[in-house]
XYZ file of C-alpha atoms in Angstrom:
261
model
C 112.335 113.512 75.688
C 111.423 116.507 77.548
C 108.128 117.952 78.347
C 107.916 121.308 80.012
C 105.128 121.531 82.262
C 105.139 125.268 83.971
C 108.604 125.921 85.336
C 109.720 121.911 85.247
C 111.092 120.557 82.293
C 110.541 116.618 83.120
C 112.862 114.212 81.210
C 111.514 111.080 80.310
C 112.222 107.959 77.777
C 109.728 105.781 75.886
C 109.397 102.665 74.439
C 106.934 101.068 72.076
C 103.394 102.390 70.799
C 99.936 102.441 71.675
C 98.151 103.029 74.717
C 100.176 105.322 77.111
C 101.617 103.584 80.425
C 103.155 105.782 82.963
C 105.552 104.289 85.189
C 107.012 106.229 88.169
C 110.282 105.347 89.974
C 110.738 105.467 93.970
C 112.759 108.042 95.663
C 116.436 108.505 95.530
C 116.675 106.959 92.095
C 115.651 107.824 88.579
C 113.552 106.336 85.733
C 116.373 103.707 85.183
C 115.577 101.802 87.944
C 111.814 101.591 86.878
C 112.656 100.668 83.408
C 114.986 98.192 84.178
C 112.562 96.216 86.495
C 109.099 96.865 84.694
C 110.392 97.088 81.173
C 110.923 93.244 81.233
C 107.097 92.606 81.943
C 105.599 95.187 79.597
C 108.095 94.999 76.674
C 106.321 91.604 75.130
C 102.533 93.109 75.441
C 101.458 94.448 72.337
C 99.928 97.907 71.853
C 101.355 99.535 74.934
C 103.427 103.024 74.914
C 105.854 102.842 78.094
C 106.757 106.068 79.456
C 109.365 106.559 81.958
C 109.840 110.013 83.586
C 112.375 111.361 86.176
C 110.103 112.577 88.851
C 111.025 116.399 90.203
C 114.433 116.417 91.635
C 115.484 113.051 90.288
C 117.658 112.147 87.411
C 117.150 115.291 84.368
C 114.244 116.683 85.971
C 114.479 119.667 88.085
C 112.648 120.443 91.158
C 112.665 124.332 91.098
C 111.934 126.101 94.557
C 108.042 126.491 93.134
C 107.715 122.791 94.062
C 107.263 122.744 97.992
C 105.070 119.646 98.531
C 103.880 116.246 97.212
C 100.760 117.824 96.247
C 102.820 120.089 93.704
C 104.374 117.283 92.539
C 101.205 115.570 91.705
C 100.077 118.540 89.930
C 103.347 118.605 87.949
C 102.902 114.675 87.171
C 99.018 115.326 85.956
C 100.133 117.935 83.647
C 102.984 115.894 82.248
C 100.338 113.079 81.571
C 97.909 115.312 79.814
C 101.001 116.796 77.609
C 102.470 113.536 77.080
C 99.210 111.354 76.457
C 97.264 114.156 74.334
C 94.324 113.598 76.447
C 93.968 109.680 76.019
C 93.356 107.528 78.745
C 96.484 106.066 80.559
C 97.735 103.371 82.924
C 99.673 104.065 86.145
C 102.235 102.079 87.451
C 103.966 103.222 90.456
C 106.950 101.707 92.953
C 107.502 103.069 96.434
C 106.981 106.811 96.353
C 106.080 106.666 92.690
C 102.985 104.323 93.676
C 102.055 106.982 95.998
C 102.008 109.730 93.547
C 100.105 106.941 91.563
C 97.575 106.622 93.639
C 96.993 110.402 93.987
C 96.585 110.896 90.188
C 94.235 108.263 89.850
C 92.034 109.869 92.697
C 92.198 113.124 91.121
C 91.312 111.964 87.293
C 90.029 108.883 88.021
C 88.352 109.249 84.356
C 91.660 109.484 82.778
C 93.251 106.259 84.196
C 92.336 102.942 82.511
C 94.415 101.101 85.258
C 96.345 101.314 88.435
C 99.566 99.008 89.590
C 100.810 99.761 93.165
C 104.108 98.101 93.966
C 105.605 98.357 97.413
C 103.737 101.735 97.542
C 104.886 104.215 100.325
C 101.523 105.279 102.291
C 100.817 107.521 105.291
C 100.204 104.878 108.291
C 102.898 102.702 107.495
C 103.092 100.268 110.672
C 104.563 96.506 111.501
C 107.682 97.101 109.214
C 109.828 94.034 109.812
C 113.398 94.120 110.873
C 115.751 93.867 107.536
C 116.928 90.380 107.187
C 118.713 88.508 104.176
C 117.106 85.390 103.014
C 119.659 84.390 100.167
C 123.193 85.037 99.627
C 126.444 85.037 101.372
C 125.748 88.848 103.042
C 129.523 89.896 102.614
C 128.705 91.447 99.266
C 127.960 95.091 98.319
C 127.995 98.196 100.710
C 125.716 99.159 103.215
C 123.041 100.687 101.132
C 122.662 97.603 98.858
C 122.329 95.535 101.617
C 119.796 97.404 103.211
C 117.612 97.420 100.466
C 117.716 94.082 98.923
C 116.795 91.132 100.860
C 118.268 88.610 97.916
C 122.002 89.437 97.996
C 123.167 87.336 95.194
C 125.952 88.680 92.665
C 122.922 89.008 90.051
C 121.119 91.403 92.612
C 124.394 93.447 93.180
C 124.917 93.948 89.352
C 121.582 95.082 89.139
C 121.951 97.380 92.008
C 125.164 98.912 90.617
C 123.621 99.463 86.807
C 120.635 100.650 87.705
C 120.045 102.166 91.609
C 123.394 103.460 92.672
C 124.271 105.813 89.668
C 120.935 107.634 90.214
C 122.152 108.679 93.578
C 124.489 111.312 92.161
C 121.884 112.932 89.980
C 119.281 113.312 93.182
C 118.952 117.058 94.027
C 118.810 116.210 98.068
C 117.875 119.882 99.031
C 114.742 119.760 96.644
C 113.823 116.423 98.063
C 114.344 117.754 101.497
C 111.910 120.817 100.937
C 109.308 118.564 99.209
C 109.673 115.800 101.965
C 108.649 118.658 104.651
C 104.827 118.207 103.096
C 105.446 114.818 101.715
C 101.627 114.003 102.823
C 99.319 114.584 100.161
C 95.964 116.424 100.781
C 93.258 113.772 100.896
C 90.919 113.835 98.267
C 86.933 114.507 99.160
C 84.902 111.792 99.078
C 85.398 107.910 99.895
C 89.007 106.494 98.925
C 87.232 104.215 96.662
C 86.750 107.111 93.641
C 88.905 105.070 91.594
C 87.024 102.352 90.123
C 89.278 100.662 87.696
C 91.166 97.730 87.636
C 93.900 97.959 90.145
C 96.522 95.767 91.362
C 98.474 96.116 94.887
C 101.849 94.253 95.101
C 104.063 94.235 98.419
C 107.076 92.435 99.929
C 106.506 90.917 103.010
C 110.077 91.102 104.126
C 109.731 95.111 103.066
C 111.767 96.961 105.769
C 111.150 100.364 104.003
C 107.259 100.376 104.255
C 106.237 97.377 105.124
C 102.983 95.551 103.780
C 100.376 96.030 106.183
C 99.465 99.435 104.875
C 99.251 98.005 101.616
C 97.289 95.304 102.460
C 94.557 97.806 103.665
C 94.279 99.197 99.941
C 92.243 96.171 98.738
C 89.637 97.402 100.928
C 89.676 101.021 99.236
C 89.546 99.750 95.604
C 86.368 97.929 94.265
C 88.439 96.134 91.604
C 91.523 95.354 93.438
C 93.903 92.348 93.583
C 96.382 92.255 96.268
C 99.697 90.088 96.190
C 102.127 90.048 99.416
C 105.199 88.087 97.870
C 107.395 86.050 100.436
C 111.195 86.413 100.310
C 110.705 89.659 98.926
C 111.499 93.299 100.276
C 111.442 96.970 98.956
C 113.697 95.987 95.721
C 110.804 93.049 95.259
C 110.481 94.344 91.379
C 114.165 93.338 90.967
C 114.040 90.171 93.552
C 110.866 88.500 91.793
C 110.700 89.569 88.252
C 108.670 86.393 87.054
C 105.942 86.902 89.856
C 105.709 90.611 88.961
C 105.456 89.758 85.252
C 102.580 87.442 86.025
C 100.769 89.967 88.081
C 101.050 92.661 85.980
C 99.877 90.500 83.091
C 96.642 89.245 84.965
C 96.134 93.024 85.742
C 96.613 94.183 82.032
C 93.982 91.492 81.053
C 91.400 92.938 83.525
C 92.180 96.419 82.153
C 91.653 95.294 78.582
C 88.052 93.907 79.320
C 87.235 97.099 81.098
C 87.843 99.346 77.871
């Protein structure tokens, strides 16, 4: 489907029916990676309408010159959410940069967000980022991009990379992302960082050599109803590498969401 938001025609795919769940992918990919990682965890849950948009400048969603900052991207995503949900409360799931945008959306519209899930979130103040290292596999398969992303370097993970990650690179508008990246830090919301009161889960990889896990750990103090999990033997590709753990953590989060409604 395509939803026009001002000058941006946001492309998205959806599955199921019921309460909307917006799932936001990270940088350098498109909806296919998020769909491949989160659909197995959400598909078996009744009453969820899972929506996977291509973020501006990725996949089939353009990023016109009017989008010049991360704030502009968040504004676009909020308007997209309003259009696609028809005003209903929705759940937000984000991986990496998608988690950064999801956090801002929840801060700006807490009354509209029924639950927030942040996986390997990209955040300001990243620190203590570990050196990349492999924990499983031979170390001699795939290209440098694969080997720098995955810490579990098995043929199964390489197949996932080739199917869901690598094809998106050709569709990324590098110039647009560079333009937005010059103003990638979001304008802080007024008031305390704990303004979003809903059920929250934060998941990080201990071996994440892209954003680390220390800044993600800090988030548990910002949200009054947050669970935190730091997963060993997982890097920034945690949703690929630890699918069963991710499924269990999201299931617990969804149970808390239902209790809060």
